PDB file of C-alpha atoms in Angstrom:
ATOM      1  CA  MET A  15       0.000   0.000   0.000  1.00  0.00           C
ATOM      2  CA  THR A  16       1.326   3.418  -0.862  1.00  0.00           C
ATOM      3  CA  ALA A  17       1.304   6.225   1.705  1.00  0.00           C
ATOM      4  CA  PRO A  18      -2.030   8.025   2.093  1.00  0.00           C
ATOM      5  CA  ARG A  19      -2.374  11.191   0.060  1.00  0.00           C
ATOM      6  CA  SER A  20      -2.592  14.556   1.763  1.00  0.00           C
ATOM      7  CA  ALA A  21      -5.897  16.441   1.903  1.00  0.00           C
ATOM      8  CA  SER A  22      -4.672  18.925  -0.704  1.00  0.00           C
ATOM      9  CA  GLN A  23      -3.525  16.139  -3.015  1.00  0.00           C
ATOM     10  CA  ARG A  24      -6.892  14.427  -2.729  1.00  0.00           C
ATOM     11  CA  ARG A  25      -8.701  17.682  -3.455  1.00  0.00           C
ATOM     12  CA  SER A  26      -6.492  18.169  -6.487  1.00  0.00           C
ATOM     13  CA  ASP A  27      -7.155  14.603  -7.652  1.00  0.00           C
ATOM     14  CA  ALA A  28     -10.910  15.112  -7.182  1.00  0.00           C
ATOM     15  CA  LEU A  29     -10.798  18.272  -9.286  1.00  0.00           C
ATOM     16  CA  GLU A  30      -8.813  16.456 -11.953  1.00  0.00           C
ATOM     17  CA  LYS A  31     -11.591  13.867 -12.208  1.00  0.00           C
ATOM     18  CA  LEU A  32     -14.271  16.581 -12.163  1.00  0.00           C
ATOM     19  CA  ASN A  33     -12.512  18.318 -15.058  1.00  0.00           C
ATOM     20  CA  ALA A  34     -11.854  15.182 -17.094  1.00  0.00           C
ATOM     21  CA  VAL A  35     -13.205  15.389 -20.634  1.00  0.00           C
ATOM     22  CA  HIS A  36     -15.471  12.726 -22.089  1.00  0.00           C
ATOM     23  CA  ALA A  37     -15.843  10.998 -18.735  1.00  0.00           C
ATOM     24  CA  ASP A  38     -18.883   9.366 -17.193  1.00  0.00           C
ATOM     25  CA  ALA A  39     -20.122   9.323 -13.631  1.00  0.00           C
ATOM     26  CA  TRP A  40     -22.214   6.762 -11.796  1.00  0.00           C
ATOM     27  CA  VAL A  41     -25.278   8.670 -10.622  1.00  0.00           C
ATOM     28  CA  ALA A  42     -27.395   7.185  -7.820  1.00  0.00           C
ATOM     29  CA  THR A  43     -30.782   8.634  -6.938  1.00  0.00           C
ATOM     30  CA  ALA A  44     -33.591   7.394  -4.736  1.00  0.00           C
ATOM     31  CA  SER A  45     -37.319   7.007  -4.853  1.00  0.00           C
ATOM     32  CA  GLY A  46     -39.591   5.410  -2.307  1.00  0.00           C
ATOM     33  CA  GLN A  47     -39.294   2.196  -4.324  1.00  0.00           C
ATOM     34  CA  GLY A  48     -35.524   1.995  -4.162  1.00  0.00           C
ATOM     35  CA  ALA A  49     -32.298   3.233  -5.675  1.00  0.00           C
ATOM     36  CA  HIS A  50     -31.648   4.076  -9.296  1.00  0.00           C
ATOM     37  CA  LEU A  51     -28.121   3.897 -10.697  1.00  0.00           C
ATOM     38  CA  VAL A  52     -26.968   4.883 -14.168  1.00  0.00           C
ATOM     39  CA  PRO A  53     -23.802   6.080 -15.905  1.00  0.00           C
ATOM     40  CA  LEU A  54     -24.097   9.634 -17.251  1.00  0.00           C
ATOM     41  CA  SER A  55     -21.729  12.021 -18.966  1.00  0.00           C
ATOM     42  CA  PHE A  56     -21.026  15.064 -16.845  1.00  0.00           C
ATOM     43  CA  ALA A  57     -19.355  18.446 -16.797  1.00  0.00           C
ATOM     44  CA  TRP A  58     -18.016  20.653 -14.008  1.00  0.00           C
ATOM     45  CA  ASN A  59     -18.270  24.432 -14.027  1.00  0.00           C
ATOM     46  CA  GLY A  60     -16.045  24.976 -11.010  1.00  0.00           C
ATOM     47  CA  GLU A  61     -18.913  24.878  -8.531  1.00  0.00           C
ATOM     48  CA  GLN A  62     -21.565  22.538  -9.865  1.00  0.00           C
ATOM     49  CA  VAL A  63     -21.865  19.177 -11.576  1.00  0.00           C
ATOM     50  CA  LEU A  64     -23.850  19.355 -14.810  1.00  0.00           C
ATOM     51  CA  LEU A  65     -25.695  16.328 -16.152  1.00  0.00           C
ATOM     52  CA  ALA A  66     -27.921  16.020 -19.196  1.00  0.00           C
ATOM     53  CA  THR A  67     -30.588  13.390 -19.483  1.00  0.00           C
ATOM     54  CA  GLU A  68     -34.222  12.977 -20.406  1.00  0.00           C
ATOM     55  CA  GLU A  69     -36.958  14.658 -18.412  1.00  0.00           C
ATOM     56  CA  ARG A  70     -38.809  11.348 -18.180  1.00  0.00           C
ATOM     57  CA  SER A  71     -35.765   9.433 -16.877  1.00  0.00           C
ATOM     58  CA  ALA A  72     -35.880   7.882 -13.427  1.00  0.00           C
ATOM     59  CA  SER A  73     -32.930  10.045 -12.385  1.00  0.00           C
ATOM     60  CA  VAL A  74     -34.818  13.266 -13.104  1.00  0.00           C
ATOM     61  CA  GLN A  75     -38.026  12.014 -11.529  1.00  0.00           C
ATOM     62  CA  ASN A  76     -36.141  10.989  -8.392  1.00  0.00           C
ATOM     63  CA  LEU A  77     -34.255  14.275  -8.226  1.00  0.00           C
ATOM     64  CA  ARG A  78     -37.488  16.219  -8.539  1.00  0.00           C
ATOM     65  CA  SER A  79     -38.939  14.347  -5.568  1.00  0.00           C
ATOM     66  CA  VAL A  80     -35.907  13.732  -3.321  1.00  0.00           C
ATOM     67  CA  GLY A  81     -33.532  16.516  -4.424  1.00  0.00           C
ATOM     68  CA  SER A  82     -30.206  14.793  -3.861  1.00  0.00           C
ATOM     69  CA  ALA A  83     -27.858  12.362  -5.564  1.00  0.00           C
ATOM     70  CA  ARG A  84     -24.659  10.442  -4.973  1.00  0.00           C
ATOM     71  CA  ILE A  85     -22.168  10.670  -7.791  1.00  0.00           C
ATOM     72  CA  ALA A  86     -19.126   8.430  -8.185  1.00  0.00           C
ATOM     73  CA  LEU A  87     -16.216   9.352 -10.442  1.00  0.00           C
ATOM     74  CA  GLY A  88     -13.359   7.037 -11.214  1.00  0.00           C
ATOM     75  CA  ALA A  89     -12.908   3.372 -10.464  1.00  0.00           C
ATOM     76  CA  THR A  90     -13.985   1.434  -7.381  1.00  0.00           C
ATOM     77  CA  ARG A  91     -10.419   1.566  -6.053  1.00  0.00           C
ATOM     78  CA  ASP A  92      -9.723   5.182  -6.939  1.00  0.00           C
ATOM     79  CA  VAL A  93     -12.869   6.714  -5.582  1.00  0.00           C
ATOM     80  CA  VAL A  94     -14.253  10.230  -5.768  1.00  0.00           C
ATOM     81  CA  LEU A  95     -17.690  10.078  -4.177  1.00  0.00           C
ATOM     82  CA  ILE A  96     -19.880  13.171  -4.198  1.00  0.00           C
ATOM     83  CA  GLU A  97     -23.022  13.863  -2.235  1.00  0.00           C
ATOM     84  CA  ALA A  98     -24.862  16.592  -4.119  1.00  0.00           C
ATOM     85  CA  VAL A  99     -28.085  18.519  -3.845  1.00  0.00           C
ATOM     86  CA  LEU A 100     -30.222  19.668  -6.721  1.00  0.00           C
ATOM     87  CA  ASP A 101     -29.894  23.312  -7.657  1.00  0.00           C
ATOM     88  CA  ARG A 102     -32.158  23.189 -10.669  1.00  0.00           C
ATOM     89  CA  ILE A 103     -33.382  21.307 -13.689  1.00  0.00           C
ATOM     90  CA  VAL A 104     -33.661  23.306 -16.900  1.00  0.00           C
ATOM     91  CA  ALA A 105     -34.854  22.225 -20.328  1.00  0.00           C
ATOM     92  CA  VAL A 106     -31.994  22.172 -22.825  1.00  0.00           C
ATOM     93  CA  ALA A 107     -33.836  24.580 -25.143  1.00  0.00           C
ATOM     94  CA  GLU A 108     -34.195  27.096 -22.284  1.00  0.00           C
ATOM     95  CA  ALA A 109     -30.780  26.666 -20.697  1.00  0.00           C
ATOM     96  CA  PRO A 110     -28.337  29.582 -20.413  1.00  0.00           C
ATOM     97  CA  ASP A 111     -25.614  29.382 -23.055  1.00  0.00           C
ATOM     98  CA  VAL A 112     -22.962  29.119 -20.363  1.00  0.00           C
ATOM     99  CA  ILE A 113     -24.389  25.820 -19.140  1.00  0.00           C
ATOM    100  CA  ALA A 114     -24.829  24.367 -22.625  1.00  0.00           C
ATOM    101  CA  GLU A 115     -21.347  25.466 -23.730  1.00  0.00           C
ATOM    102  CA  ILE A 116     -19.585  24.080 -20.681  1.00  0.00           C
ATOM    103  CA  TYR A 117     -21.438  20.808 -20.987  1.00  0.00           C
ATOM    104  CA  ALA A 118     -20.771  20.419 -24.703  1.00  0.00           C
ATOM    105  CA  GLY A 119     -17.120  21.321 -24.203  1.00  0.00           C
ATOM    106  CA  GLN A 120     -16.463  18.691 -21.565  1.00  0.00           C
ATOM    107  CA  ALA A 121     -18.902  15.868 -22.253  1.00  0.00           C
ATOM    108  CA  ASP A 122     -18.646  13.889 -25.459  1.00  0.00           C
ATOM    109  CA  TRP A 123     -21.994  14.997 -26.841  1.00  0.00           C
ATOM    110  CA  ASP A 124     -24.144  18.111 -27.120  1.00  0.00           C
ATOM    111  CA  PRO A 125     -27.733  17.700 -25.914  1.00  0.00           C
ATOM    112  CA  ARG A 126     -28.737  20.702 -28.047  1.00  0.00           C
ATOM    113  CA  ASP A 127     -28.365  18.386 -31.054  1.00  0.00           C
ATOM    114  CA  ALA A 128     -30.283  15.525 -29.468  1.00  0.00           C
ATOM    115  CA  GLY A 129     -33.904  16.576 -29.848  1.00  0.00           C
ATOM    116  CA  GLY A 130     -36.332  14.971 -27.447  1.00  0.00           C
ATOM    117  CA  ASP A 131     -37.017  16.181 -23.945  1.00  0.00           C
ATOM    118  CA  PHE A 132     -33.483  16.515 -22.613  1.00  0.00           C
ATOM    119  CA  VAL A 133     -32.813  18.638 -19.561  1.00  0.00           C
ATOM    120  CA  PHE A 134     -29.709  19.883 -17.821  1.00  0.00           C
ATOM    121  CA  VAL A 135     -29.491  18.878 -14.175  1.00  0.00           C
ATOM    122  CA  VAL A 136     -27.404  21.229 -12.042  1.00  0.00           C
ATOM    123  CA  LEU A 137     -26.142  19.693  -8.806  1.00  0.00           C
ATOM    124  CA  ARG A 138     -24.174  21.348  -6.029  1.00  0.00           C
ATOM    125  CA  PRO A 139     -21.704  19.148  -4.121  1.00  0.00           C
ATOM    126  CA  VAL A 140     -22.077  19.254  -0.354  1.00  0.00           C
ATOM    127  CA  ARG A 141     -19.697  16.435   0.530  1.00  0.00           C
ATOM    128  CA  VAL A 142     -16.798  14.954  -1.420  1.00  0.00           C
ATOM    129  CA  GLN A 143     -14.874  11.883  -0.317  1.00  0.00           C
ATOM    130  CA  VAL A 144     -11.666  10.668  -1.945  1.00  0.00           C
ATOM    131  CA  TRP A 145      -9.913   7.394  -1.226  1.00  0.00           C
ATOM    132  CA  ARG A 146      -8.082   4.495  -2.803  1.00  0.00           C
ATOM    133  CA  GLU A 147      -7.178   1.915  -0.185  1.00  0.00           C
ATOM    134  CA  ALA A 148      -7.991   1.179   3.446  1.00  0.00           C
ATOM    135  CA  ASN A 149      -5.259   3.521   4.660  1.00  0.00           C
ATOM    136  CA  GLU A 150      -7.078   6.425   3.028  1.00  0.00           C
ATOM    137  CA  ILE A 151     -10.430   5.923   4.771  1.00  0.00           C
ATOM    138  CA  ALA A 152      -9.252   8.322   7.473  1.00  0.00           C
ATOM    139  CA  GLY A 153      -9.200  11.797   6.020  1.00  0.00           C
ATOM    140  CA  ARG A 154     -11.290  10.862   3.018  1.00  0.00           C
ATOM    141  CA  THR A 155     -13.688  13.794   3.369  1.00  0.00           C
ATOM    142  CA  VAL A 156     -12.255  16.690   1.374  1.00  0.00           C
ATOM    143  CA  MET A 157     -15.485  18.728   1.166  1.00  0.00           C
ATOM    144  CA  ARG A 158     -17.943  19.051   4.026  1.00  0.00           C
ATOM    145  CA  ASP A 159     -21.165  21.115   4.086  1.00  0.00           C
ATOM    146  CA  GLY A 160     -20.246  22.487   0.658  1.00  0.00           C
ATOM    147  CA  SER A 161     -16.811  23.791   1.691  1.00  0.00           C
ATOM    148  CA  TRP A 162     -13.447  22.292   0.819  1.00  0.00           C
ATOM    149  CA  VAL A 163     -11.705  21.098   3.971  1.00  0.00           C
ATOM    150  CA  ASP A 164      -8.402  22.881   4.610  1.00  0.00           C
TER     151      ASP A 164
ATOM    152  CA  MET B  12     -18.738   1.695 -32.892  1.00  0.00           C
ATOM    153  CA  THR B  13     -18.435  -2.061 -32.974  1.00  0.00           C
ATOM    154  CA  ALA B  14     -21.446  -4.238 -33.795  1.00  0.00           C
ATOM    155  CA  PRO B  15     -23.816  -4.861 -30.874  1.00  0.00           C
ATOM    156  CA  ARG B  16     -23.216  -8.091 -28.998  1.00  0.00           C
ATOM    157  CA  SER B  17     -25.765 -10.893 -29.113  1.00  0.00           C
ATOM    158  CA  ALA B  18     -27.916 -11.645 -26.071  1.00  0.00           C
ATOM    159  CA  SER B  19     -25.920 -14.795 -25.334  1.00  0.00           C
ATOM    160  CA  GLN B  20     -22.630 -12.929 -25.608  1.00  0.00           C
ATOM    161  CA  ARG B  21     -23.871 -10.254 -23.206  1.00  0.00           C
ATOM    162  CA  ARG B  22     -25.037 -12.898 -20.738  1.00  0.00           C
ATOM    163  CA  SER B  23     -21.647 -14.552 -20.973  1.00  0.00           C
ATOM    164  CA  ASP B  24     -19.897 -11.199 -20.446  1.00  0.00           C
ATOM    165  CA  ALA B  25     -22.130 -10.480 -17.433  1.00  0.00           C
ATOM    166  CA  LEU B  26     -21.259 -13.850 -15.902  1.00  0.00           C
ATOM    167  CA  GLU B  27     -17.581 -13.199 -16.519  1.00  0.00           C
ATOM    168  CA  LYS B  28     -17.825  -9.981 -14.497  1.00  0.00           C
ATOM    169  CA  LEU B  29     -19.893 -11.714 -11.801  1.00  0.00           C
ATOM    170  CA  ASN B  30     -17.193 -14.365 -11.484  1.00  0.00           C
ATOM    171  CA  ALA B  31     -14.238 -11.976 -11.545  1.00  0.00           C
ATOM    172  CA  VAL B  32     -11.941 -12.388  -8.570  1.00  0.00           C
ATOM    173  CA  HIS B  33     -10.933  -9.450  -6.384  1.00  0.00           C
ATOM    174  CA  ALA B  34     -13.398  -7.133  -8.081  1.00  0.00           C
ATOM    175  CA  ASP B  35     -15.587  -4.426  -6.586  1.00  0.00           C
ATOM    176  CA  ALA B  36     -19.127  -3.401  -7.390  1.00  0.00           C
ATOM    177  CA  TRP B  37     -20.841  -0.063  -7.004  1.00  0.00           C
ATOM    178  CA  VAL B  38     -23.787  -0.705  -4.703  1.00  0.00           C
ATOM    179  CA  ALA B  39     -26.654   1.805  -4.616  1.00  0.00           C
ATOM    180  CA  THR B  40     -29.349   1.613  -1.968  1.00  0.00           C
ATOM    181  CA  ALA B  41     -32.099   3.989  -0.959  1.00  0.00           C
ATOM    182  CA  SER B  42     -33.572   5.448   2.173  1.00  0.00           C
ATOM    183  CA  GLY B  43     -36.268   8.051   2.499  1.00  0.00           C
ATOM    184  CA  GLN B  44     -33.462  10.632   2.726  1.00  0.00           C
ATOM    185  CA  GLY B  45     -31.845   9.725  -0.579  1.00  0.00           C
ATOM    186  CA  ALA B  46     -29.481   7.337  -2.286  1.00  0.00           C
ATOM    187  CA  HIS B  47     -26.400   5.738  -0.818  1.00  0.00           C
ATOM    188  CA  LEU B  48     -23.566   4.600  -3.097  1.00  0.00           C
ATOM    189  CA  VAL B  49     -20.431   2.728  -2.117  1.00  0.00           C
ATOM    190  CA  PRO B  50     -17.892   0.354  -3.686  1.00  0.00           C
ATOM    191  CA  LEU B  51     -17.957  -3.115  -2.127  1.00  0.00           C
ATOM    192  CA  SER B  52     -16.165  -6.377  -2.819  1.00  0.00           C
ATOM    193  CA  PHE B  53     -18.552  -9.067  -3.974  1.00  0.00           C
ATOM    194  CA  ALA B  54     -18.849 -12.730  -4.819  1.00  0.00           C
ATOM    195  CA  TRP B  55     -21.248 -14.723  -6.988  1.00  0.00           C
ATOM    196  CA  ASN B  56     -22.480 -18.203  -6.109  1.00  0.00           C
ATOM    197  CA  GLY B  57     -24.168 -18.838  -9.430  1.00  0.00           C
ATOM    198  CA  GLU B  58     -27.527 -17.460  -8.311  1.00  0.00           C
ATOM    199  CA  GLN B  59     -26.898 -14.695  -5.799  1.00  0.00           C
ATOM    200  CA  VAL B  60     -24.594 -11.765  -5.256  1.00  0.00           C
ATOM    201  CA  LEU B  61     -22.819 -11.887  -1.904  1.00  0.00           C
ATOM    202  CA  LEU B  62     -21.616  -8.737  -0.188  1.00  0.00           C
ATOM    203  CA  ALA B  63     -19.965  -8.308   3.192  1.00  0.00           C
ATOM    204  CA  THR B  64     -20.140  -5.083   5.123  1.00  0.00           C
ATOM    205  CA  GLU B  65     -20.880  -3.764   8.569  1.00  0.00           C
ATOM    206  CA  GLU B  66     -24.299  -4.189  10.155  1.00  0.00           C
ATOM    207  CA  ARG B  67     -24.339  -0.487  11.008  1.00  0.00           C
ATOM    208  CA  SER B  68     -23.490   0.626   7.457  1.00  0.00           C
ATOM    209  CA  ALA B  69     -25.973   2.723   5.514  1.00  0.00           C
ATOM    210  CA  SER B  70     -26.157  -0.016   2.867  1.00  0.00           C
ATOM    211  CA  VAL B  71     -27.369  -2.599   5.391  1.00  0.00           C
ATOM    212  CA  GLN B  72     -29.773  -0.194   7.065  1.00  0.00           C
ATOM    213  CA  ASN B  73     -31.247   0.749   3.690  1.00  0.00           C
ATOM    214  CA  LEU B  74     -31.518  -2.873   2.593  1.00  0.00           C
ATOM    215  CA  ARG B  75     -33.291  -3.773   5.820  1.00  0.00           C
ATOM    216  CA  SER B  76     -35.896  -1.072   5.187  1.00  0.00           C
ATOM    217  CA  VAL B  77     -36.228  -1.015   1.379  1.00  0.00           C
ATOM    218  CA  GLY B  78     -35.075  -4.527   0.432  1.00  0.00           C
ATOM    219  CA  SER B  79     -33.532  -3.808  -2.957  1.00  0.00           C
ATOM    220  CA  ALA B  80     -30.305  -2.520  -4.483  1.00  0.00           C
ATOM    221  CA  ARG B  81     -28.790  -1.583  -7.803  1.00  0.00           C
ATOM    222  CA  ILE B  82     -25.360  -3.033  -8.416  1.00  0.00           C
ATOM    223  CA  ALA B  83     -22.991  -1.914 -11.160  1.00  0.00           C
ATOM    224  CA  LEU B  84     -20.060  -4.030 -12.297  1.00  0.00           C
ATOM    225  CA  GLY B  85     -17.426  -2.854 -14.718  1.00  0.00           C
ATOM    226  CA  ALA B  86     -16.758   0.580 -16.114  1.00  0.00           C
ATOM    227  CA  THR B  87     -19.258   3.245 -17.113  1.00  0.00           C
ATOM    228  CA  ARG B  88     -18.807   2.287 -20.769  1.00  0.00           C
ATOM    229  CA  ASP B  89     -18.832  -1.469 -20.281  1.00  0.00           C
ATOM    230  CA  VAL B  90     -21.852  -1.721 -18.049  1.00  0.00           C
ATOM    231  CA  VAL B  91     -23.369  -4.638 -16.196  1.00  0.00           C
ATOM    232  CA  LEU B  92     -26.199  -3.192 -14.127  1.00  0.00           C
ATOM    233  CA  ILE B  93     -28.103  -5.440 -11.748  1.00  0.00           C
ATOM    234  CA  GLU B  94     -31.383  -4.813  -9.985  1.00  0.00           C
ATOM    235  CA  ALA B  95     -31.435  -7.137  -7.006  1.00  0.00           C
ATOM    236  CA  VAL B  96     -33.702  -7.943  -4.094  1.00  0.00           C
ATOM    237  CA  LEU B  97     -32.594  -8.875  -0.624  1.00  0.00           C
ATOM    238  CA  ASP B  98     -32.746 -12.572   0.207  1.00  0.00           C
ATOM    239  CA  ARG B  99     -31.185 -12.293   3.642  1.00  0.00           C
ATOM    240  CA  ILE B 100     -28.636 -10.681   5.878  1.00  0.00           C
ATOM    241  CA  VAL B 101     -26.664 -13.025   8.107  1.00  0.00           C
ATOM    242  CA  ALA B 102     -23.986 -12.250  10.683  1.00  0.00           C
ATOM    243  CA  VAL B 103     -20.591 -13.495   9.549  1.00  0.00           C
ATOM    244  CA  ALA B 104     -20.198 -15.593  12.695  1.00  0.00           C
ATOM    245  CA  GLU B 105     -23.505 -17.334  11.977  1.00  0.00           C
ATOM    246  CA  ALA B 106     -23.175 -17.696   8.221  1.00  0.00           C
ATOM    247  CA  PRO B 107     -23.172 -21.111   6.514  1.00  0.00           C
ATOM    248  CA  ASP B 108     -19.664 -22.195   5.552  1.00  0.00           C
ATOM    249  CA  VAL B 109     -20.656 -22.268   1.889  1.00  0.00           C
ATOM    250  CA  ILE B 110     -21.350 -18.540   1.894  1.00  0.00           C
ATOM    251  CA  ALA B 111     -18.187 -17.662   3.798  1.00  0.00           C
ATOM    252  CA  GLU B 112     -16.003 -19.903   1.631  1.00  0.00           C
ATOM    253  CA  ILE B 113     -17.363 -18.614  -1.662  1.00  0.00           C
ATOM    254  CA  TYR B 114     -16.983 -15.030  -0.516  1.00  0.00           C
ATOM    255  CA  ALA B 115     -13.429 -15.529   0.779  1.00  0.00           C
ATOM    256  CA  GLY B 116     -12.464 -17.370  -2.396  1.00  0.00           C
ATOM    257  CA  GLN B 117     -13.603 -14.655  -4.772  1.00  0.00           C
ATOM    258  CA  ALA B 118     -13.277 -11.384  -2.855  1.00  0.00           C
ATOM    259  CA  ASP B 119      -9.886 -10.166  -1.761  1.00  0.00           C
ATOM    260  CA  TRP B 120     -10.553 -10.463   1.948  1.00  0.00           C
ATOM    261  CA  ASP B 121     -12.232 -12.765   4.450  1.00  0.00           C
ATOM    262  CA  PRO B 122     -14.745 -11.107   6.769  1.00  0.00           C
ATOM    263  CA  ARG B 123     -14.296 -13.975   9.242  1.00  0.00           C
ATOM    264  CA  ASP B 124     -10.918 -12.437  10.055  1.00  0.00           C
ATOM    265  CA  ALA B 125     -12.234  -8.910  10.354  1.00  0.00           C
ATOM    266  CA  GLY B 126     -13.883  -8.874  13.773  1.00  0.00           C
ATOM    267  CA  GLY B 127     -16.508  -6.225  14.283  1.00  0.00           C
ATOM    268  CA  ASP B 128     -20.121  -6.553  13.298  1.00  0.00           C
ATOM    269  CA  PHE B 129     -19.747  -7.690   9.702  1.00  0.00           C
ATOM    270  CA  VAL B 130     -22.654  -9.357   7.938  1.00  0.00           C
ATOM    271  CA  PHE B 131     -23.084 -11.161   4.665  1.00  0.00           C
ATOM    272  CA  VAL B 132     -25.750  -9.656   2.429  1.00  0.00           C
ATOM    273  CA  VAL B 133     -27.309 -12.110  -0.007  1.00  0.00           C
ATOM    274  CA  LEU B 134     -29.003 -10.480  -2.992  1.00  0.00           C
ATOM    275  CA  ARG B 135     -30.938 -12.131  -5.783  1.00  0.00           C
ATOM    276  CA  PRO B 136     -30.774 -10.481  -9.224  1.00  0.00           C
ATOM    277  CA  VAL B 137     -34.147  -9.821 -10.807  1.00  0.00           C
ATOM    278  CA  ARG B 138     -32.973  -7.735 -13.750  1.00  0.00           C
ATOM    279  CA  VAL B 139     -29.584  -7.557 -15.452  1.00  0.00           C
ATOM    280  CA  GLN B 140     -28.736  -5.061 -18.167  1.00  0.00           C
ATOM    281  CA  VAL B 141     -25.557  -5.169 -20.254  1.00  0.00           C
ATOM    282  CA  TRP B 142     -24.386  -2.497 -22.652  1.00  0.00           C
ATOM    283  CA  ARG B 143     -21.376  -0.595 -23.881  1.00  0.00           C
ATOM    284  CA  GLU B 144     -22.383   2.002 -26.433  1.00  0.00           C
ATOM    285  CA  ALA B 145     -25.585   3.572 -27.755  1.00  0.00           C
ATOM    286  CA  ASN B 146     -26.077   0.768 -30.269  1.00  0.00           C
ATOM    287  CA  GLU B 147     -26.392  -1.689 -27.398  1.00  0.00           C
ATOM    288  CA  ILE B 148     -29.229   0.076 -25.560  1.00  0.00           C
ATOM    289  CA  ALA B 149     -31.688  -2.059 -27.512  1.00  0.00           C
ATOM    290  CA  GLY B 150     -31.496  -5.593 -26.197  1.00  0.00           C
ATOM    291  CA  ARG B 151     -29.625  -4.597 -23.068  1.00  0.00           C
ATOM    292  CA  THR B 152     -31.871  -6.588 -20.711  1.00  0.00           C
ATOM    293  CA  VAL B 153     -30.400 -10.075 -20.389  1.00  0.00           C
ATOM    294  CA  MET B 154     -32.302 -11.057 -17.226  1.00  0.00           C
ATOM    295  CA  ARG B 155     -35.907 -10.116 -16.566  1.00  0.00           C
ATOM    296  CA  ASP B 156     -38.035 -11.078 -13.534  1.00  0.00           C
ATOM    297  CA  GLY B 157     -35.166 -13.240 -12.306  1.00  0.00           C
ATOM    298  CA  SER B 158     -34.854 -15.310 -15.493  1.00  0.00           C
ATOM    299  CA  TRP B 159     -32.156 -15.065 -18.134  1.00  0.00           C
ATOM    300  CA  VAL B 160     -33.641 -13.932 -21.420  1.00  0.00           C
ATOM    301  CA  ASP B 161     -33.225 -16.472 -24.221  1.00  0.00           C
TER     302      ASP B 161
END
């Protein structure tokens, strides 16, 4: 096992994954019936995670009712795990250009070309945990209550 | 994009991931407060997914109240996604040898050596979906209502 990373290194590694182009995240949401889990392309605008999916999808329906999600970036042994709350859901056709441009620039598709009932989902991280092996469980929380831990 | 895999090939690929040694799964569970998502080592006994985690974990608490989970194996672009229902939760110290042996043989640790309040969680897949790219969305369901699709 390698030595555990420092808090600042983990924060930096989390941001590297948040800024990765053409990457997918595992997005878990909940309804009264159970959990939903699906891989979705994402983008990061420096403060929020941007997803794009269909209005009728289970993820959007769950977010509209529960208002939170867990988002995993990276592999199961190089984990960046984000607890996020819903800021807003906006139809692609009505979205501010800044959201659409950031999403199209980082994800590997542009929902403005997709037709259908796609929406942007804007999520604000409140907790971020970063770990690889057992020796990184301690100190894994690099964001708490929406603030990066110093 | 490569040609979409046949149903039998996808089933075979799903079983290969279920039988992989020292692999982790993303396990999503739900409570009334939202989704929980965590990577866990797993094993497969041919009919059920076996997990081992702490009795007090959010995953176990959610499973005790909701009774279902979504389990993702593999990467976000080589997806095996399992909807599973809880068969039972059994304390490691009280578990049948067959469960403990299969788990220890496939996962990279043995909860019998771990102390603490670890339990085995036995989950029965009811739906399995397998896809890589957009051209595999059609036909992605290889198990439905607990039966492999022919």
